PDB file of C-alpha atoms in Angstrom:
ATOM      1  CA  MET A   1       2.748 -21.410  -5.427  1.00  0.00           C
ATOM      2  CA  LYS A   2       6.013 -22.680  -5.288  1.00  0.00           C
ATOM      3  CA  ARG A   3       7.432 -22.136  -8.884  1.00  0.00           C
ATOM      4  CA  ILE A   4       6.365 -18.629  -8.783  1.00  0.00           C
ATOM      5  CA  LEU A   5       8.078 -18.003  -5.141  1.00  0.00           C
ATOM      6  CA  LEU A   6      10.954 -19.876  -6.204  1.00  0.00           C
ATOM      7  CA  LEU A   7      10.990 -17.910  -9.935  1.00  0.00           C
ATOM      8  CA  LEU A   8      10.722 -14.421  -7.313  1.00  0.00           C
ATOM      9  CA  VAL A   9      13.787 -15.812  -5.424  1.00  0.00           C
ATOM     10  CA  PHE A  10      15.564 -16.466  -8.023  1.00  0.00           C
ATOM     11  CA  ILE A  11      15.150 -13.101  -9.852  1.00  0.00           C
ATOM     12  CA  VAL A  12      15.888 -11.016  -6.780  1.00  0.00           C
ATOM     13  CA  PHE A  13      19.232 -12.625  -6.481  1.00  0.00           C
ATOM     14  CA  THR A  14      19.811 -12.564 -10.047  1.00  0.00           C
ATOM     15  CA  THR A  15      19.452  -9.176 -10.347  1.00  0.00           C
ATOM     16  CA  LYS A  16      22.132  -8.173  -7.439  1.00  0.00           C
ATOM     17  CA  SER A  17      24.502 -10.400  -8.814  1.00  0.00           C
ATOM     18  CA  PHE A  18      24.748  -8.731 -12.296  1.00  0.00           C
ATOM     19  CA  SER A  19      23.748  -4.762 -10.556  1.00  0.00           C
ATOM     20  CA  GLN A  20      27.160  -2.917  -9.449  1.00  0.00           C
ATOM     21  CA  ASP A  21      24.619  -0.511  -7.732  1.00  0.00           C
ATOM     22  CA  SER A  22      20.607  -1.071  -7.889  1.00  0.00           C
ATOM     23  CA  LYS A  23      18.067   1.749  -8.123  1.00  0.00           C
ATOM     24  CA  ILE A  24      15.372  -1.359  -6.189  1.00  0.00           C
ATOM     25  CA  SER A  25      13.767  -1.752  -3.411  1.00  0.00           C
ATOM     26  CA  LEU A  26      11.190  -4.451  -2.467  1.00  0.00           C
ATOM     27  CA  GLU A  27       9.526  -4.146   0.793  1.00  0.00           C
ATOM     28  CA  ILE A  28       6.328  -5.677   2.713  1.00  0.00           C
ATOM     29  CA  ASN A  29       4.475  -4.016   5.166  1.00  0.00           C
ATOM     30  CA  TYR A  30       1.292  -4.906   7.609  1.00  0.00           C
ATOM     31  CA  PRO A  31      -1.422  -2.032   7.049  1.00  0.00           C
ATOM     32  CA  LEU A  32      -3.593  -0.738   9.795  1.00  0.00           C
ATOM     33  CA  PRO A  33      -6.382   1.305   8.732  1.00  0.00           C
ATOM     34  CA  ASP A  34      -7.804   3.950  11.393  1.00  0.00           C
ATOM     35  CA  HIS A  35     -10.240   6.543  11.319  1.00  0.00           C
ATOM     36  CA  SER A  36     -12.161   6.239   8.459  1.00  0.00           C
ATOM     37  CA  PHE A  37     -15.133   4.512   6.451  1.00  0.00           C
ATOM     38  CA  VAL A  38     -12.259   1.626   6.385  1.00  0.00           C
ATOM     39  CA  ARG A  39     -11.253   1.476   9.543  1.00  0.00           C
ATOM     40  CA  GLU A  40     -15.289  -0.291  10.098  1.00  0.00           C
ATOM     41  CA  SER A  41     -14.213  -4.102  10.466  1.00  0.00           C
ATOM     42  CA  TYR A  42     -11.874  -3.543   8.080  1.00  0.00           C
ATOM     43  CA  HIS A  43      -8.638  -5.684   8.704  1.00  0.00           C
ATOM     44  CA  GLY A  44      -4.844  -5.075   6.734  1.00  0.00           C
ATOM     45  CA  ILE A  45      -4.084  -8.005   5.181  1.00  0.00           C
ATOM     46  CA  ILE A  46      -0.793  -6.757   3.463  1.00  0.00           C
ATOM     47  CA  ASP A  47       0.917  -4.336   1.548  1.00  0.00           C
ATOM     48  CA  VAL A  48       3.920  -4.673  -1.026  1.00  0.00           C
ATOM     49  CA  GLY A  49       6.053  -2.469  -2.497  1.00  0.00           C
ATOM     50  CA  VAL A  50       8.424  -1.553  -5.313  1.00  0.00           C
ATOM     51  CA  ASP A  51      10.283   1.592  -4.684  1.00  0.00           C
ATOM     52  CA  TYR A  52      12.947   3.065  -8.123  1.00  0.00           C
ATOM     53  CA  THR A  53      15.542   5.524  -7.414  1.00  0.00           C
ATOM     54  CA  PHE A  54      15.669   7.964 -10.470  1.00  0.00           C
ATOM     55  CA  THR A  55      18.298  10.024  -9.100  1.00  0.00           C
ATOM     56  CA  ASN A  56      20.757  10.115  -5.757  1.00  0.00           C
ATOM     57  CA  LEU A  57      21.960  13.640  -4.738  1.00  0.00           C
ATOM     58  CA  ASN A  58      24.128  14.238  -2.342  1.00  0.00           C
ATOM     59  CA  PHE A  59      21.784  14.170   1.053  1.00  0.00           C
ATOM     60  CA  LEU A  60      18.650  13.487  -1.114  1.00  0.00           C
ATOM     61  CA  THR A  61      17.247  10.551  -3.453  1.00  0.00           C
ATOM     62  CA  ILE A  62      13.672  11.007  -5.853  1.00  0.00           C
ATOM     63  CA  GLY A  63      11.989   7.705  -6.994  1.00  0.00           C
ATOM     64  CA  ALA A  64       8.987   6.224  -7.848  1.00  0.00           C
ATOM     65  CA  ALA A  65       6.905   3.978  -6.091  1.00  0.00           C
ATOM     66  CA  VAL A  66       4.186   1.768  -6.052  1.00  0.00           C
ATOM     67  CA  ASN A  67       2.633   0.071  -3.660  1.00  0.00           C
ATOM     68  CA  GLY A  68      -0.857  -2.214  -3.511  1.00  0.00           C
ATOM     69  CA  VAL A  69      -2.163  -3.051  -0.120  1.00  0.00           C
ATOM     70  CA  ILE A  70      -5.277  -6.050   0.641  1.00  0.00           C
ATOM     71  CA  LEU A  71      -7.982  -4.563   3.002  1.00  0.00           C
ATOM     72  CA  ASN A  72     -10.693  -7.334   4.269  1.00  0.00           C
ATOM     73  CA  LYS A  73     -14.235  -7.247   5.829  1.00  0.00           C
ATOM     74  CA  LYS A  74     -16.507  -9.839   6.734  1.00  0.00           C
ATOM     75  CA  ILE A  75     -20.500  -8.596   7.141  1.00  0.00           C
ATOM     76  CA  LYS A  76     -22.761 -10.985   8.578  1.00  0.00           C
ATOM     77  CA  GLU A  77     -26.670 -10.515   8.340  1.00  0.00           C
ATOM     78  CA  ASN A  78     -29.998 -11.813   9.285  1.00  0.00           C
ATOM     79  CA  ASN A  79     -28.580 -14.079  12.463  1.00  0.00           C
ATOM     80  CA  GLY A  80     -25.679 -15.265  10.189  1.00  0.00           C
ATOM     81  CA  PHE A  81     -27.744 -16.805   7.241  1.00  0.00           C
ATOM     82  CA  GLU A  82     -26.024 -14.332   4.707  1.00  0.00           C
ATOM     83  CA  ASP A  83     -22.528 -13.177   5.374  1.00  0.00           C
ATOM     84  CA  PHE A  84     -20.758 -10.727   2.394  1.00  0.00           C
ATOM     85  CA  ARG A  85     -16.716 -10.833   2.080  1.00  0.00           C
ATOM     86  CA  ILE A  86     -15.534  -7.328   0.974  1.00  0.00           C
ATOM     87  CA  THR A  87     -12.098  -7.064  -0.146  1.00  0.00           C
ATOM     88  CA  SER A  88     -10.281  -3.571  -0.836  1.00  0.00           C
ATOM     89  CA  TYR A  89      -7.441  -3.602  -3.498  1.00  0.00           C
ATOM     90  CA  VAL A  90      -5.240  -0.035  -2.678  1.00  0.00           C
ATOM     91  CA  ILE A  91      -2.922   0.448  -6.039  1.00  0.00           C
ATOM     92  CA  GLN A  92      -0.676   3.406  -5.170  1.00  0.00           C
ATOM     93  CA  PRO A  93       1.543   4.646  -7.114  1.00  0.00           C
ATOM     94  CA  LYS A  94       3.473   7.964  -6.304  1.00  0.00           C
ATOM     95  CA  ILE A  95       6.434   9.862  -6.579  1.00  0.00           C
ATOM     96  CA  VAL A  96       9.122   9.672  -3.167  1.00  0.00           C
ATOM     97  CA  THR A  97      11.928  11.839  -1.996  1.00  0.00           C
ATOM     98  CA  GLU A  98      13.924  10.668   1.057  1.00  0.00           C
ATOM     99  CA  LEU A  99      16.562  11.611   3.008  1.00  0.00           C
ATOM    100  CA  ASP A 100      19.942  10.133   2.958  1.00  0.00           C
ATOM    101  CA  LEU A 101      21.422  12.493   6.432  1.00  0.00           C
ATOM    102  CA  GLU A 102      25.122  12.037   7.498  1.00  0.00           C
ATOM    103  CA  SER A 103      24.461  12.571  11.112  1.00  0.00           C
ATOM    104  CA  VAL A 104      22.075   9.992  11.109  1.00  0.00           C
ATOM    105  CA  PRO A 105      22.887   7.588   8.295  1.00  0.00           C
ATOM    106  CA  ARG A 106      20.608   4.597   9.636  1.00  0.00           C
ATOM    107  CA  PHE A 107      17.670   6.430   9.728  1.00  0.00           C
ATOM    108  CA  HIS A 108      15.778   8.212   6.446  1.00  0.00           C
ATOM    109  CA  PRO A 109      12.853   9.811   6.330  1.00  0.00           C
ATOM    110  CA  SER A 110      10.696  10.021   3.409  1.00  0.00           C
ATOM    111  CA  VAL A 111       7.656  12.193   1.714  1.00  0.00           C
ATOM    112  CA  GLY A 112       5.566  10.835  -1.331  1.00  0.00           C
ATOM    113  CA  ILE A 113       2.904  12.704  -3.158  1.00  0.00           C
ATOM    114  CA  GLY A 114       0.560  10.374  -5.304  1.00  0.00           C
ATOM    115  CA  TYR A 115      -3.137   9.273  -6.707  1.00  0.00           C
ATOM    116  CA  SER A 116      -4.592   6.353  -5.296  1.00  0.00           C
ATOM    117  CA  LEU A 117      -6.889   3.927  -6.135  1.00  0.00           C
ATOM    118  CA  LEU A 118      -9.578   1.477  -4.024  1.00  0.00           C
ATOM    119  CA  ILE A 119     -11.350  -1.385  -5.691  1.00  0.00           C
ATOM    120  CA  PHE A 120     -13.873  -2.894  -4.140  1.00  0.00           C
ATOM    121  CA  ASP A 121     -14.700  -6.231  -4.405  1.00  0.00           C
ATOM    122  CA  ALA A 122     -18.166  -7.483  -2.391  1.00  0.00           C
ATOM    123  CA  SER A 123     -18.984 -11.330  -2.506  1.00  0.00           C
ATOM    124  CA  ASN A 124     -21.790 -13.516  -0.934  1.00  0.00           C
ATOM    125  CA  GLY A 125     -20.144 -16.102   1.131  1.00  0.00           C
ATOM    126  CA  TYR A 126     -23.304 -18.357   1.434  1.00  0.00           C
ATOM    127  CA  ASP A 127     -23.756 -18.694  -2.672  1.00  0.00           C
ATOM    128  CA  GLY A 128     -20.655 -17.229  -3.706  1.00  0.00           C
ATOM    129  CA  LEU A 129     -22.637 -15.007  -6.239  1.00  0.00           C
ATOM    130  CA  ASP A 130     -20.759 -11.156  -6.577  1.00  0.00           C
ATOM    131  CA  ALA A 131     -22.797  -8.605  -4.464  1.00  0.00           C
ATOM    132  CA  SER A 132     -21.210  -5.498  -6.186  1.00  0.00           C
ATOM    133  CA  ASP A 133     -18.611  -3.951  -7.309  1.00  0.00           C
ATOM    134  CA  THR A 134     -17.290  -0.684  -6.652  1.00  0.00           C
ATOM    135  CA  THR A 135     -14.401   1.796  -7.287  1.00  0.00           C
ATOM    136  CA  LYS A 136     -13.222   5.054  -5.184  1.00  0.00           C
ATOM    137  CA  SER A 137     -10.144   7.282  -6.098  1.00  0.00           C
ATOM    138  CA  GLY A 138      -8.030  10.088  -5.127  1.00  0.00           C
ATOM    139  CA  PHE A 139      -4.616  12.411  -3.769  1.00  0.00           C
ATOM    140  CA  ASN A 140      -2.105  10.272  -1.550  1.00  0.00           C
ATOM    141  CA  LEU A 141       0.022  11.546   1.046  1.00  0.00           C
ATOM    142  CA  ASN A 142       2.829   9.634   1.896  1.00  0.00           C
ATOM    143  CA  ILE A 143       5.058  10.022   5.165  1.00  0.00           C
ATOM    144  CA  GLY A 144       7.706   7.368   6.392  1.00  0.00           C
ATOM    145  CA  LEU A 145      10.781   6.490   8.664  1.00  0.00           C
ATOM    146  CA  ALA A 146      12.857   3.450   7.945  1.00  0.00           C
ATOM    147  CA  TYR A 147      15.823   2.305   9.880  1.00  0.00           C
ATOM    148  CA  ASN A 148      18.670   0.505   7.828  1.00  0.00           C
ATOM    149  CA  LEU A 149      19.158  -3.366   9.537  1.00  0.00           C
ATOM    150  CA  SER A 150      22.084  -4.009   7.141  1.00  0.00           C
ATOM    151  CA  GLU A 151      23.356  -2.367   4.020  1.00  0.00           C
ATOM    152  CA  ARG A 152      20.241  -3.972   2.208  1.00  0.00           C
ATOM    153  CA  PHE A 153      17.919  -5.144   4.735  1.00  0.00           C
ATOM    154  CA  PHE A 154      15.236  -2.134   6.090  1.00  0.00           C
ATOM    155  CA  VAL A 155      12.707  -1.606   8.757  1.00  0.00           C
ATOM    156  CA  GLN A 156      10.034   0.995   7.920  1.00  0.00           C
ATOM    157  CA  ILE A 157       6.726   2.755   9.338  1.00  0.00           C
ATOM    158  CA  GLN A 158       4.650   4.360   6.712  1.00  0.00           C
ATOM    159  CA  TYR A 159       1.504   6.670   6.952  1.00  0.00           C
ATOM    160  CA  ASP A 160      -0.179   7.068   4.041  1.00  0.00           C
ATOM    161  CA  PHE A 161      -3.269  10.347   4.130  1.00  0.00           C
ATOM    162  CA  ILE A 162      -5.888   9.614   1.135  1.00  0.00           C
ATOM    163  CA  LEU A 163      -8.297  12.234   0.294  1.00  0.00           C
ATOM    164  CA  LEU A 164     -10.751   9.714  -2.057  1.00  0.00           C
ATOM    165  CA  LYS A 165     -13.608  12.068  -3.682  1.00  0.00           C
ATOM    166  CA  TYR A 166     -16.648   9.852  -4.818  1.00  0.00           C
ATOM    167  CA  THR A 167     -20.165  10.494  -6.513  1.00  0.00           C
ATOM    168  CA  VAL A 168     -22.958   9.027  -4.086  1.00  0.00           C
ATOM    169  CA  GLU A 169     -26.159   8.033  -5.738  1.00  0.00           C
ATOM    170  CA  ASP A 170     -29.690   7.019  -4.201  1.00  0.00           C
ATOM    171  CA  SER A 171     -32.866   6.465  -5.516  1.00  0.00           C
ATOM    172  CA  ASP A 172     -33.474   9.916  -7.061  1.00  0.00           C
ATOM    173  CA  ILE A 173     -30.641  11.678  -5.448  1.00  0.00           C
ATOM    174  CA  LYS A 174     -26.971  12.340  -6.398  1.00  0.00           C
ATOM    175  CA  PHE A 175     -24.037  13.810  -5.442  1.00  0.00           C
ATOM    176  CA  ASN A 176     -20.202  14.566  -4.578  1.00  0.00           C
ATOM    177  CA  THR A 177     -18.420  13.961  -1.606  1.00  0.00           C
ATOM    178  CA  THR A 178     -14.922  13.299  -0.324  1.00  0.00           C
ATOM    179  CA  ASP A 179     -13.782  10.689   2.542  1.00  0.00           C
ATOM    180  CA  ASN A 180     -10.279  10.183   4.163  1.00  0.00           C
ATOM    181  CA  LEU A 181      -8.654   6.744   4.464  1.00  0.00           C
ATOM    182  CA  ASN A 182      -5.445   6.579   7.089  1.00  0.00           C
ATOM    183  CA  LEU A 183      -3.429   3.736   6.626  1.00  0.00           C
ATOM    184  CA  LEU A 184      -0.630   3.271   9.100  1.00  0.00           C
ATOM    185  CA  LYS A 185       1.855   0.881   7.583  1.00  0.00           C
ATOM    186  CA  ILE A 186       4.705  -1.193   9.583  1.00  0.00           C
ATOM    187  CA  GLY A 187       7.210  -3.430   7.720  1.00  0.00           C
ATOM    188  CA  PHE A 188      10.742  -3.944   6.521  1.00  0.00           C
ATOM    189  CA  GLY A 189      12.191  -4.165   3.137  1.00  0.00           C
ATOM    190  CA  TYR A 190      15.445  -4.978   0.654  1.00  0.00           C
ATOM    191  CA  ARG A 191      17.241  -2.943  -1.710  1.00  0.00           C
ATOM    192  CA  LEU A 192      18.732  -5.374  -3.944  1.00  0.00           C
TER     193      LEU A 192
END
C-alpha cells in the first residue's frame, strides 16, 4: 500500500514538472447521500475523481470527468446473530462545463451531465459468504461550485442527482421502476 501511494505521489509531481499547462485535476470528496433509498443507513466513505479539460474558451471550459464513490451500509438481523454489510460502488462518467468569470476569478460554477452505475455488493459478516449483488444505473446531473485557494488547490461542493431505472422481480411479478439518488459532495482538489 505504501508503494502504491509513493508511486501516485511520484506520478503527480513528475507529470507536473513536464507539463506547461496541464488540463488534469484530481479531487477527493466526502459524499453525503440524501432523500432516497440509499439514505436509509448508508454512510459515505469517499469520492475520488479525475477531470480532463478538452477545450478552454474565454469564459468557459469543457471537459470530461469520472468519479468513483463508495457508500456503506450495515444491517443487523436476528438480534445481531446475522449482520450484513452492503457496499455500494458508484461510477460516474460525465461531460462537464465550468465557468471562468473575470468578475469573480476564484469561484468556478460547473454543470455536468452523464451516466451513473451503482454496484451493490452484499456480504454476510458472520460467515463471510456473499449474500447478493445487484447493479442499477441511470442518468446523472451534476452541479458544483469550486473556490480556488491557490493556482493549483481548490475546495468544492457538488450535488449529484441520479435517476435510476431498474426492474423489480418478486415471485410472479416483474415491473420496471425508477428511484432517485441524491449525493452532496464536499471536498478539495488539485490541478496538475
